[in-house]
Structures are given as C-alpha cells and as structure tokens.
Short mmCIF file of C-alpha atoms in Angstrom, two decimals:
data_model
loop_
_atom_site.label_atom_id
_atom_site.label_comp_id
_atom_site.label_asym_id
_atom_site.label_seq_id
_atom_site.Cartn_x
_atom_site.Cartn_y
_atom_site.Cartn_z
CA MET A 1 9.17 11.01 28.07
CA LYS A 2 10.83 11.41 31.47
CA GLY A 3 14.36 12.79 31.82
CA THR A 4 16.18 9.67 33.32
CA GLU A 5 14.83 7.86 30.01
CA GLN A 6 16.49 11.01 27.53
CA GLU A 7 19.54 10.81 29.52
CA LYS A 8 19.86 7.25 28.79
CA MET A 9 18.90 7.50 24.93
CA VAL A 10 21.09 8.00 22.48
CA ILE A 11 20.77 8.91 18.96
CA VAL A 12 23.14 8.51 15.89
CA VAL A 13 22.50 9.92 12.39
CA ARG A 14 23.73 8.23 9.61
CA GLU A 15 23.26 7.22 6.05
CA TYR A 16 20.54 4.84 5.10
CA GLU A 17 21.14 1.42 4.34
CA ASP A 18 18.41 -0.24 2.51
CA GLU A 19 18.55 -3.69 3.75
CA LYS A 20 18.63 -2.89 7.51
CA ASP A 21 16.57 0.47 7.53
CA ARG A 22 13.78 -0.29 5.46
CA GLU A 23 11.09 -1.44 7.43
CA GLY A 24 12.54 1.23 10.09
CA ALA A 25 12.28 3.97 7.40
CA ASP A 26 8.80 2.99 6.04
CA ALA A 27 7.21 3.02 9.64
CA VAL A 28 8.28 6.40 10.04
CA ASP A 29 6.92 7.52 7.11
CA ARG A 30 3.45 5.81 7.63
CA ILE A 31 3.24 7.36 11.10
CA CYS A 32 4.15 10.92 10.17
CA GLU A 33 1.45 13.60 8.83
CA VAL A 34 2.29 15.05 5.84
CA GLY A 35 -0.16 17.59 4.97
CA PRO A 36 -2.30 20.62 6.79
CA SER A 37 -2.28 20.33 10.41
CA SER A 38 -5.93 21.20 10.97
CA GLY A 39 -8.57 18.97 9.30
CA ALA A 40 -7.92 15.72 7.52
CA ALA A 41 -4.01 14.85 6.84
CA LEU A 42 -2.37 13.51 3.99
CA PHE A 43 0.01 10.40 5.06
CA THR A 44 2.20 8.89 2.84
CA ASP A 45 2.35 5.03 1.95
CA HIS A 46 5.60 4.18 -0.01
CA LEU A 47 5.91 1.81 -2.72
CA GLY A 48 9.09 -0.57 -1.14
CA ASP A 49 11.62 1.84 -1.92
CA PRO A 50 11.84 4.34 1.23
CA VAL A 51 15.06 6.62 -1.15
CA CYS A 52 12.54 6.25 -4.60
CA ARG A 53 11.84 10.18 -4.20
CA VAL A 54 15.20 11.35 -4.47
CA ARG A 55 16.40 8.55 -6.44
CA HIS A 56 15.81 10.14 -10.06
CA THR A 57 17.98 13.30 -9.20
CA PRO A 58 22.05 13.76 -10.56
CA ALA A 59 22.89 13.52 -6.41
CA PHE A 60 20.86 12.11 -3.53
CA ILE A 61 21.09 10.77 0.15
CA MET A 62 18.83 9.68 2.57
CA LEU A 63 20.08 10.17 6.29
CA VAL A 64 18.42 8.34 9.12
CA ALA A 65 18.25 8.70 13.18
CA GLU A 66 19.05 5.81 14.46
CA MET A 67 18.22 5.38 18.48
CA VAL A 68 21.03 3.02 19.53
CA SER A 69 20.19 2.95 23.34
CA PRO A 70 18.24 1.80 25.36
CA GLU A 71 16.91 -0.06 21.97
CA ARG A 72 17.91 -0.09 18.49
CA GLN A 73 15.06 1.82 16.70
CA ILE A 74 14.60 4.24 13.67
CA VAL A 75 13.11 6.99 14.69
CA GLY A 76 13.64 9.97 12.38
CA LEU A 77 14.95 10.13 8.29
CA ILE A 78 15.78 12.77 5.89
CA ARG A 79 15.93 13.36 2.15
CA GLY A 80 17.98 15.72 0.26
CA CYS A 81 18.99 15.77 -3.24
CA VAL A 82 21.59 18.24 -4.94
CA LYS A 83 21.15 20.09 -8.94
CA SER A 84 21.84 22.74 -11.00
CA VAL A 85 18.80 25.31 -11.19
CA VAL A 86 18.12 28.71 -12.75
CA CYS A 87 18.43 31.56 -10.03
CA GLY A 88 17.71 34.50 -12.42
CA GLU A 89 18.81 36.12 -15.86
CA LYS A 90 20.86 38.41 -17.15
CA ALA A 91 21.15 40.60 -20.32
CA ALA A 92 22.77 38.61 -23.40
CA ARG A 93 25.79 40.84 -24.85
CA ARG A 94 24.79 40.70 -28.36
CA GLY A 95 21.20 40.58 -30.07
CA GLY A 96 19.11 41.19 -26.69
CA GLY A 97 17.28 38.87 -24.65
CA SER A 98 18.58 36.97 -21.53
CA LEU A 99 20.73 34.25 -20.47
CA PRO A 100 20.00 32.19 -17.54
CA ILE A 101 22.15 32.34 -14.54
CA HIS A 102 22.48 28.76 -12.79
CA THR A 103 23.21 27.86 -9.38
CA LYS A 104 23.99 24.53 -7.13
CA ALA A 105 20.97 24.26 -5.26
CA ALA A 106 19.81 21.85 -2.68
CA TYR A 107 16.42 20.50 -1.56
CA ILE A 108 15.30 18.87 1.61
CA LEU A 109 12.75 16.56 1.34
CA GLY A 110 10.82 14.40 3.69
CA LEU A 111 12.15 15.60 7.16
CA ARG A 112 10.20 12.84 9.53
CA VAL A 113 10.50 12.35 13.02
CA SER A 114 8.36 9.66 14.99
CA PRO A 115 5.69 11.54 17.19
CA SER A 116 6.92 9.81 20.72
CA HIS A 117 10.36 11.59 19.80
CA ARG A 118 9.99 14.79 18.69
CA ARG A 119 11.21 18.12 20.72
CA LEU A 120 14.53 16.32 21.27
CA GLY A 121 16.54 17.85 18.95
CA ILE A 122 16.55 14.92 16.36
CA GLY A 123 14.99 17.21 13.57
CA LEU A 124 17.68 19.85 13.90
CA LYS A 125 20.67 17.21 14.02
CA LEU A 126 19.18 15.65 10.70
CA VAL A 127 18.98 18.71 8.71
CA GLN A 128 22.41 19.93 9.99
CA ARG A 129 24.05 16.58 8.87
CA MET A 130 22.49 16.68 5.53
CA GLU A 131 23.52 20.56 5.22
CA GLU A 132 27.28 19.03 5.81
CA TRP A 133 26.41 16.59 2.90
CA PHE A 134 24.87 19.65 0.88
CA ILE A 135 28.28 21.56 1.43
CA SER A 136 30.79 18.74 0.14
CA LYS A 137 28.86 18.40 -3.42
CA GLY A 138 29.25 22.44 -3.62
CA ALA A 139 25.83 23.38 -2.97
CA GLU A 140 25.62 27.01 -3.14
CA TYR A 141 21.88 27.13 -1.40
CA SER A 142 19.88 24.29 0.60
CA TYR A 143 15.78 25.22 0.44
CA MET A 144 12.70 23.23 1.63
CA ALA A 145 9.00 23.09 1.52
CA THR A 146 6.46 23.25 4.18
CA ASP A 147 2.94 23.60 5.05
CA LYS A 148 2.44 26.78 6.20
CA ASP A 149 0.51 25.70 9.30
CA ASN A 150 3.15 23.54 10.35
CA LYS A 151 4.43 25.92 12.97
CA PRO A 152 7.05 23.54 14.29
CA SER A 153 8.71 22.72 11.11
CA PHE A 154 9.08 26.67 10.06
CA HIS A 155 10.43 27.42 13.11
CA LEU A 156 12.88 24.75 13.34
CA PHE A 157 14.19 25.75 9.84
CA THR A 158 13.68 29.79 10.20
CA ASP A 159 14.53 30.43 14.26
CA ARG A 160 17.14 27.34 14.70
CA LEU A 161 19.15 26.85 11.04
CA HIS A 162 18.63 30.52 9.69
CA TYR A 163 16.05 29.77 6.93
CA SER A 164 14.18 32.49 5.69
CA LYS A 165 10.97 32.61 3.95
CA PHE A 166 11.32 32.55 0.22
CA ARG A 167 8.49 31.84 -2.25
CA THR A 168 4.75 30.73 -1.41
CA PRO A 169 3.71 28.53 -4.46
CA THR A 170 0.24 26.99 -4.81
CA ILE A 171 -0.55 23.62 -4.87
CA LEU A 172 -3.64 22.89 -7.38
CA VAL A 173 -5.50 19.22 -7.19
CA HIS A 174 -7.98 17.93 -9.31
CA PRO A 175 -9.90 14.77 -8.47
CA VAL A 176 -10.01 11.86 -11.20
CA PHE A 177 -13.48 11.24 -12.17
CA ALA A 178 -13.75 7.44 -12.58
CA GLY A 179 -16.94 7.45 -14.21
CA HIS A 180 -16.53 9.12 -17.42
CA ARG A 181 -13.80 11.05 -19.56
CA LEU A 182 -13.58 14.80 -19.45
CA PRO A 183 -14.54 16.27 -23.34
CA LEU A 184 -11.86 18.40 -24.58
CA PRO A 185 -12.55 21.55 -26.67
CA ARG A 186 -12.71 21.67 -30.23
CA THR A 187 -10.63 24.67 -30.63
CA ALA A 188 -7.23 22.99 -29.55
CA THR A 189 -5.14 20.54 -31.27
CA LEU A 190 -2.89 18.74 -28.97
CA ILE A 191 0.63 17.52 -30.14
CA PRO A 192 2.72 14.96 -28.55
CA LEU A 193 6.17 15.72 -28.65
CA SER A 194 9.24 13.46 -28.53
CA PRO A 195 11.88 13.84 -25.52
CA SER A 196 14.02 15.79 -27.91
CA ASP A 197 11.46 18.23 -28.96
CA ALA A 198 10.31 18.83 -25.83
CA GLU A 199 13.58 19.38 -24.59
CA LEU A 200 14.39 21.79 -27.49
CA LEU A 201 10.96 23.92 -26.65
CA TYR A 202 11.93 23.94 -22.59
CA ARG A 203 15.28 25.22 -23.18
CA ARG A 204 14.16 27.76 -25.96
CA ARG A 205 11.53 28.87 -23.92
CA PHE A 206 11.57 28.47 -20.34
CA SER A 207 15.42 28.26 -19.42
CA THR A 208 15.43 31.77 -17.69
CA VAL A 209 12.56 30.73 -15.33
CA GLU A 210 13.44 30.49 -11.62
CA PHE A 211 14.21 26.89 -10.67
CA PHE A 212 14.80 25.52 -14.29
CA PRO A 213 16.78 22.49 -14.05
CA ARG A 214 19.70 22.35 -16.35
CA ASP A 215 19.49 18.01 -16.42
CA ILE A 216 16.03 19.08 -18.06
CA ASP A 217 16.91 16.20 -20.78
CA ASP A 218 17.31 13.55 -18.39
CA ILE A 219 13.98 14.41 -16.44
CA LEU A 220 11.92 14.10 -19.88
CA ARG A 221 13.75 11.03 -20.81
CA ASN A 222 13.13 9.27 -17.11
CA SER A 223 10.59 6.19 -17.40
CA LEU A 224 8.15 8.23 -15.04
CA SER A 225 7.68 11.08 -17.71
CA LEU A 226 4.72 9.72 -19.33
CA GLY A 227 4.92 12.60 -22.06
CA THR A 228 5.20 16.27 -22.98
CA PHE A 229 1.96 18.08 -25.44
CA LEU A 230 1.74 20.92 -26.72
CA ALA A 231 -1.86 23.17 -27.72
CA LEU A 232 -2.25 24.84 -30.85
CA PRO A 233 -5.43 26.63 -32.36
CA SER A 234 -7.29 23.51 -34.41
CA THR A 235 -6.28 25.52 -37.63
CA THR A 236 -2.43 25.13 -37.05
CA ILE A 237 -0.57 22.89 -38.74
CA PHE A 238 1.92 21.54 -36.94
CA SER A 239 5.26 21.20 -39.28
CA GLY A 240 7.70 20.22 -36.35
CA ILE A 241 9.24 21.53 -33.51
CA GLU A 242 11.81 24.00 -35.11
CA SER A 243 9.08 25.30 -37.33
CA PHE A 244 7.31 25.94 -34.16
CA LEU A 245 9.80 27.71 -32.46
CA SER A 246 10.37 30.00 -35.44
CA ALA A 247 7.03 31.24 -35.84
CA PRO A 248 4.69 30.08 -33.23
CA PRO A 249 0.73 31.00 -33.05
CA GLU A 250 -0.48 33.76 -31.44
CA SER A 251 -1.66 31.60 -28.40
CA TRP A 252 -0.36 27.99 -27.56
CA ALA A 253 0.12 25.88 -24.18
CA VAL A 254 2.41 23.30 -23.31
CA LEU A 255 2.85 20.97 -19.96
CA SER A 256 4.50 17.51 -19.30
CA VAL A 257 2.90 14.44 -17.03
CA TRP A 258 4.84 12.72 -14.38
CA ASP A 259 3.77 9.40 -13.08
CA CYS A 260 3.95 9.84 -9.05
CA LYS A 261 1.95 6.50 -8.39
CA SER A 262 4.46 3.93 -9.11
CA LEU A 263 6.57 6.37 -6.82
CA PHE A 264 4.48 6.66 -3.47
CA ARG A 265 0.61 7.29 -2.68
CA LEU A 266 -1.43 8.70 -0.33
CA GLU A 267 -4.48 8.34 1.88
CA ILE A 268 -6.82 11.30 3.37
CA ARG A 269 -7.36 10.21 6.82
CA GLY A 270 -9.77 12.00 9.66
CA ALA A 271 -12.15 12.84 7.26
CA PRO A 272 -15.70 13.57 8.68
CA LEU A 273 -18.40 11.10 8.31
CA ILE A 274 -20.41 13.68 6.40
CA LEU A 275 -18.11 14.54 3.65
CA ARG A 276 -17.32 10.43 3.08
CA SER A 277 -20.86 9.99 2.74
CA LEU A 278 -21.28 12.87 0.23
CA ALA A 279 -18.20 11.34 -1.57
CA TRP A 280 -19.60 7.97 -2.05
CA THR A 281 -23.05 9.34 -2.58
CA SER A 282 -21.45 11.16 -5.82
CA ARG A 283 -19.66 8.18 -6.96
CA ALA A 284 -22.97 6.06 -6.51
CA VAL A 285 -25.03 8.54 -8.38
CA ASP A 286 -22.27 8.82 -11.15
CA ARG A 287 -22.30 4.96 -11.76
CA ALA A 288 -25.85 4.93 -12.07
CA LEU A 289 -26.15 7.74 -14.33
CA PRO A 290 -23.21 8.05 -16.27
CA TRP A 291 -25.00 10.37 -19.09
CA LEU A 292 -25.17 12.90 -16.75
CA LYS A 293 -21.29 13.43 -16.15
CA ILE A 294 -22.06 13.97 -12.57
CA PRO A 295 -18.54 14.97 -11.11
CA SER A 296 -17.97 12.31 -8.29
CA PHE A 297 -15.87 12.23 -5.82
CA PRO A 298 -12.96 9.40 -5.74
CA ASN A 299 -12.40 7.46 -2.90
CA LEU A 300 -9.69 9.53 -1.68
CA PHE A 301 -10.00 7.78 1.90
CA ARG A 302 -7.86 4.73 1.33
CA SER A 303 -4.64 4.45 -0.29
CA PHE A 304 -4.50 6.47 -3.89
CA GLY A 305 -1.84 7.67 -6.29
CA GLY A 306 -1.71 9.99 -9.03
CA TYR A 307 -0.27 12.44 -11.65
CA PHE A 308 1.99 15.74 -11.47
CA LEU A 309 1.66 18.11 -13.90
CA TYR A 310 4.94 20.29 -14.54
CA GLY A 311 6.47 22.32 -17.06
CA LEU A 312 3.49 23.98 -17.68
CA GLY A 313 3.52 27.44 -19.76
CA GLY A 314 2.35 29.04 -22.77
CA GLU A 315 1.45 31.90 -24.40
CA GLY A 316 -0.94 34.61 -26.42
CA PRO A 317 -4.51 35.24 -25.44
CA ALA A 318 -6.10 32.08 -25.47
CA ALA A 319 -3.16 30.23 -23.37
CA LYS A 320 -5.26 29.58 -20.72
CA GLU A 321 -7.81 28.19 -22.67
CA PHE A 322 -5.24 25.85 -24.18
CA LEU A 323 -3.77 24.71 -21.11
CA ARG A 324 -7.01 23.69 -19.70
CA ALA A 325 -7.46 21.52 -22.71
CA LEU A 326 -4.23 19.99 -21.61
CA CYS A 327 -5.17 19.70 -18.24
CA LEU A 328 -8.21 17.56 -19.39
CA HIS A 329 -6.13 15.50 -21.49
CA ALA A 330 -3.95 14.53 -18.25
CA HIS A 331 -6.99 13.85 -16.65
CA ASN A 332 -8.33 11.35 -19.05
CA MET A 333 -4.73 9.98 -18.95
CA ALA A 334 -5.19 9.56 -15.32
CA ARG A 335 -8.12 7.80 -15.46
CA ALA A 336 -7.25 5.21 -17.74
CA ASP A 337 -4.08 4.60 -15.60
CA GLY A 338 -6.05 3.99 -12.36
CA CYS A 339 -5.12 7.11 -10.90
CA ASP A 340 -7.45 9.09 -8.87
CA VAL A 341 -6.08 12.84 -8.38
CA VAL A 342 -3.96 15.06 -10.79
CA ALA A 343 -1.81 17.95 -9.11
CA THR A 344 0.66 20.60 -10.23
CA GLU A 345 2.27 23.35 -8.69
CA VAL A 346 2.67 26.86 -9.95
CA ALA A 347 4.29 30.18 -8.41
CA ALA A 348 1.79 32.23 -6.54
CA CYS A 349 1.24 35.03 -9.12
CA GLU A 350 1.32 32.48 -12.01
CA PRO A 351 -0.40 34.46 -15.13
CA LEU A 352 -2.14 31.08 -16.37
CA MET A 353 -3.36 29.62 -13.08
CA ASP A 354 -7.14 30.40 -14.38
CA GLY A 355 -6.37 28.10 -16.80
CA ILE A 356 -5.74 24.83 -14.30
CA PRO A 357 -9.01 22.91 -13.68
CA HIS A 358 -8.56 22.15 -9.62
CA TRP A 359 -10.94 21.65 -6.65
CA LYS A 360 -10.15 24.41 -4.04
CA ARG A 361 -10.85 22.15 -1.13
CA LEU A 362 -8.24 19.61 -2.15
CA SER A 363 -5.62 22.47 -2.90
CA CYS A 364 -3.19 24.39 -1.18
CA ALA A 365 -3.09 28.20 -1.64
CA GLU A 366 0.10 28.72 0.20
CA ASP A 367 2.73 26.33 0.08
CA LEU A 368 5.62 27.68 1.82
CA TRP A 369 9.13 27.46 0.86
CA CYS A 370 11.78 28.75 2.62
CA ILE A 371 16.03 29.01 1.69
CA LYS A 372 19.44 29.25 3.21
CA ARG A 373 22.65 30.60 1.58
CA LEU A 374 25.57 27.58 2.00
CA ALA A 375 28.46 28.89 0.10
CA ASP A 376 30.55 32.20 1.56
CA ASP A 377 31.48 33.94 -2.05
CA TYR A 378 28.92 35.35 -4.18
CA SER A 379 29.02 33.59 -7.35
CA ASP A 380 25.90 34.15 -8.72
CA GLY A 381 26.76 37.34 -10.94
CA ALA A 382 24.10 39.80 -11.55
CA VAL A 383 21.53 37.96 -8.93
CA GLY A 384 24.20 38.33 -6.00
CA ASP A 385 22.20 36.66 -2.96
CA TRP A 386 19.54 34.48 -4.61
CA THR A 387 17.73 34.58 -0.92
CA ARG A 388 16.69 38.42 -1.07
CA SER A 389 15.55 38.26 -4.72
CA PRO A 390 11.79 38.89 -5.74
CA PRO A 391 9.82 36.29 -6.77
CA GLY A 392 9.07 36.04 -10.74
CA LYS A 393 5.66 35.08 -12.37
CA SER A 394 6.54 31.85 -13.02
CA MET A 395 8.50 29.13 -11.67
CA PHE A 396 9.55 25.63 -12.95
CA PHE A 397 8.75 23.06 -10.55
CA ASP A 398 10.83 19.77 -10.74
CA PRO A 399 8.43 16.34 -10.63
CA ARG A 400 11.19 14.85 -8.87
CA GLU A 401 10.78 16.84 -5.98
CA VAL A 402 7.15 15.97 -5.37
#
C-alpha cells in the first residue's frame, strides 16, 4: 500500500454491531488462515453468527477495526471473554488435601486482520482496546493461543504487547471414519452421567487443575455439551456418583463431548494433489469393502465439522485403556452426527496422552499459549505471579474457547 494511501486511511476500533457488521466480519474470518503457516492451512467458516465462539462465556465481546476513509470496510476483528479459573492450589488447613486458587482471566480468541491491511498497527490497536475492556471487567490476566509457526502473531504479543510464553499444550485430532463404527473394548463399561453428577465428579476430582473454570456447571448444562461419560471396569457395578466418589475402582476415566460443528466449520486448503488422491482412494475402498474396516481419510478438503473432547482424566493402571474406550465412543457419536473429526487438547506432559487416539498429520504437537498480567496487585495468594508458575501435568481446556 502506498504511503499517500496510508496517510488518507482512517481506522476506527469499536464494538461489533451484528446487523451492520456481520457480512464484513464474516469476510475477514473467511480470508484469514488459522493454522500452520507451512503446508495445508485451516480456514474458518462461521455459521451465521461471528460472535458464536465466545457467546457462551459469562462475559464476552467482539471488536472490529473499521476503515472509515477512504471507504468503509471491516479490515480486522478480535473476540475476547472473561471468566474465573483455577491458577494454582494451596494446602487445606485441616485434613490435608488442597484447595483451588481462582483468578479472573481473560482470553483473546480469533485476532484477524485482512491480508491487504497488515503491518499497519491494526492488530496492535485491536488487542490494546480488548485489554482495556478486560481491565474494566476486573481481569487479572490476559492470555491467548497461537500456532508456534505464526511468527507475526508471536512477535506482536511478546515484543510489542509484553506477553510471555506460558504453556505449550498439544492438540490431538482423529478423523471420523464414515464407513464404519469403531469397536469398543469389552473390558470397559461406559456410564453416561447427568450434568449434576458430572459437575460433582469434576469439582471433587479436577477442582485444582490449572484453568479449571469456576462455572463448570454452566458448561455441562450448555446445549452444545452432548454428555459426560465415565468408563469403569466391566466387572464394576455403578451405584451412583456418590458411591463412586467415596470408593472408586482401581482404574477409571472420564470425558465430556462438545458440539463444535454447530458453531463453526473448517476446511483444509492447499493440500497436494497426491494427498487428496490417497484420501479419496481410502474412502472408495472403505465403501466398497466395509468389512475390512479400513481407516479411511474423510473429505476434509471441503467444509467440515467436528466434536471437541474436554474434561479428560482418570486414575489407575488401566486409565489410558478406559480413556481410549471413551474416545472411541465419542468417535461413534460424531459419526452418527455427520462429523468428520474428533479433537481435543491436553497439557504437553499429560500422563494419559497415550490413551487418546489421533493422527499425527492432523494434530499439532505444540500449541503456543502466551500470558500477560493485567492487575497491579497480587491477589493470587500462594501462586504469586501466575505468569511465572511452572506448568502442571494436566490442564482443563474450556470447550467455549475452541
């Protein structure tokens, strides 16, 4: 863009107005890549509501960057939300154990700037305005996630906005085989839990896990949460959640399922022809010879949807095996609902990671999270400054932030 054109350009950052901005915001979403900068790229394709990915959180907002001169055009956007999460734990005064330490954290989701208007400081203005809103809502921290190969985004947040590298979780993705269901192991019994039973389990067993949301009950009762499932040894008789929590079996596992396809859709573009051909061949063979149960590669080169698995956990020597059974069950649920992928995110050192089926080619070994302290006073108790705390073995990933 020429210097004279830059001088005439006027950019205003303001809150998103649905009737006025939907078409322009959707256009920016569609044109911006959201995935690895090398190889095939993932593109979002929102289903009508650009605010849908943060609307389910307690406090949310979407800002747009509008060029008002020389002509009106939406050239950037950002989404953000604020909630109370666990940032650490402290020892209980009586009876041992530990208690969760909560903080008010803000999450930046979906910073987008039109390719034709980058390197003009628009992304910086959007984040700064978002941080002002975070502070007005009492947020103590602001954090964001980006692909480790997205150098411009990383440098914007670390060099100019003073965020620091915080966590590097792993995104695991498994394709859904449309041709057949995956068999479940006979060694496990799967128990569907009601939202109230699931809440009790999560608060008793996961309440000190980093990023555990205080409003877990709202997540579990959300219409997009398709259920929580508990895996137990097939010889175990389930007598209710209280009985399970008071005397759990040696091994067990749990996970919940979130419907992402009703919020947004994705597609892979730029994949080589040979990969497309191999994927098509695998599907053709699977359709022709379904009894072979060939792991066919779904058609991810057009708009597709998926499920997100959250609240994964378990205990005991067979926990990985039981978690795998739950993931296979989620795969079959997704297959029946017309999904093409099942995905989840776990801490980099999650001990149960080996029990989660995934394809390495579709997954991301290192999702980069950066954080910044917004508050001046330290109200985190034993944690001190959360930005300097070491990572735990597990993290709780809020499905509303996918």
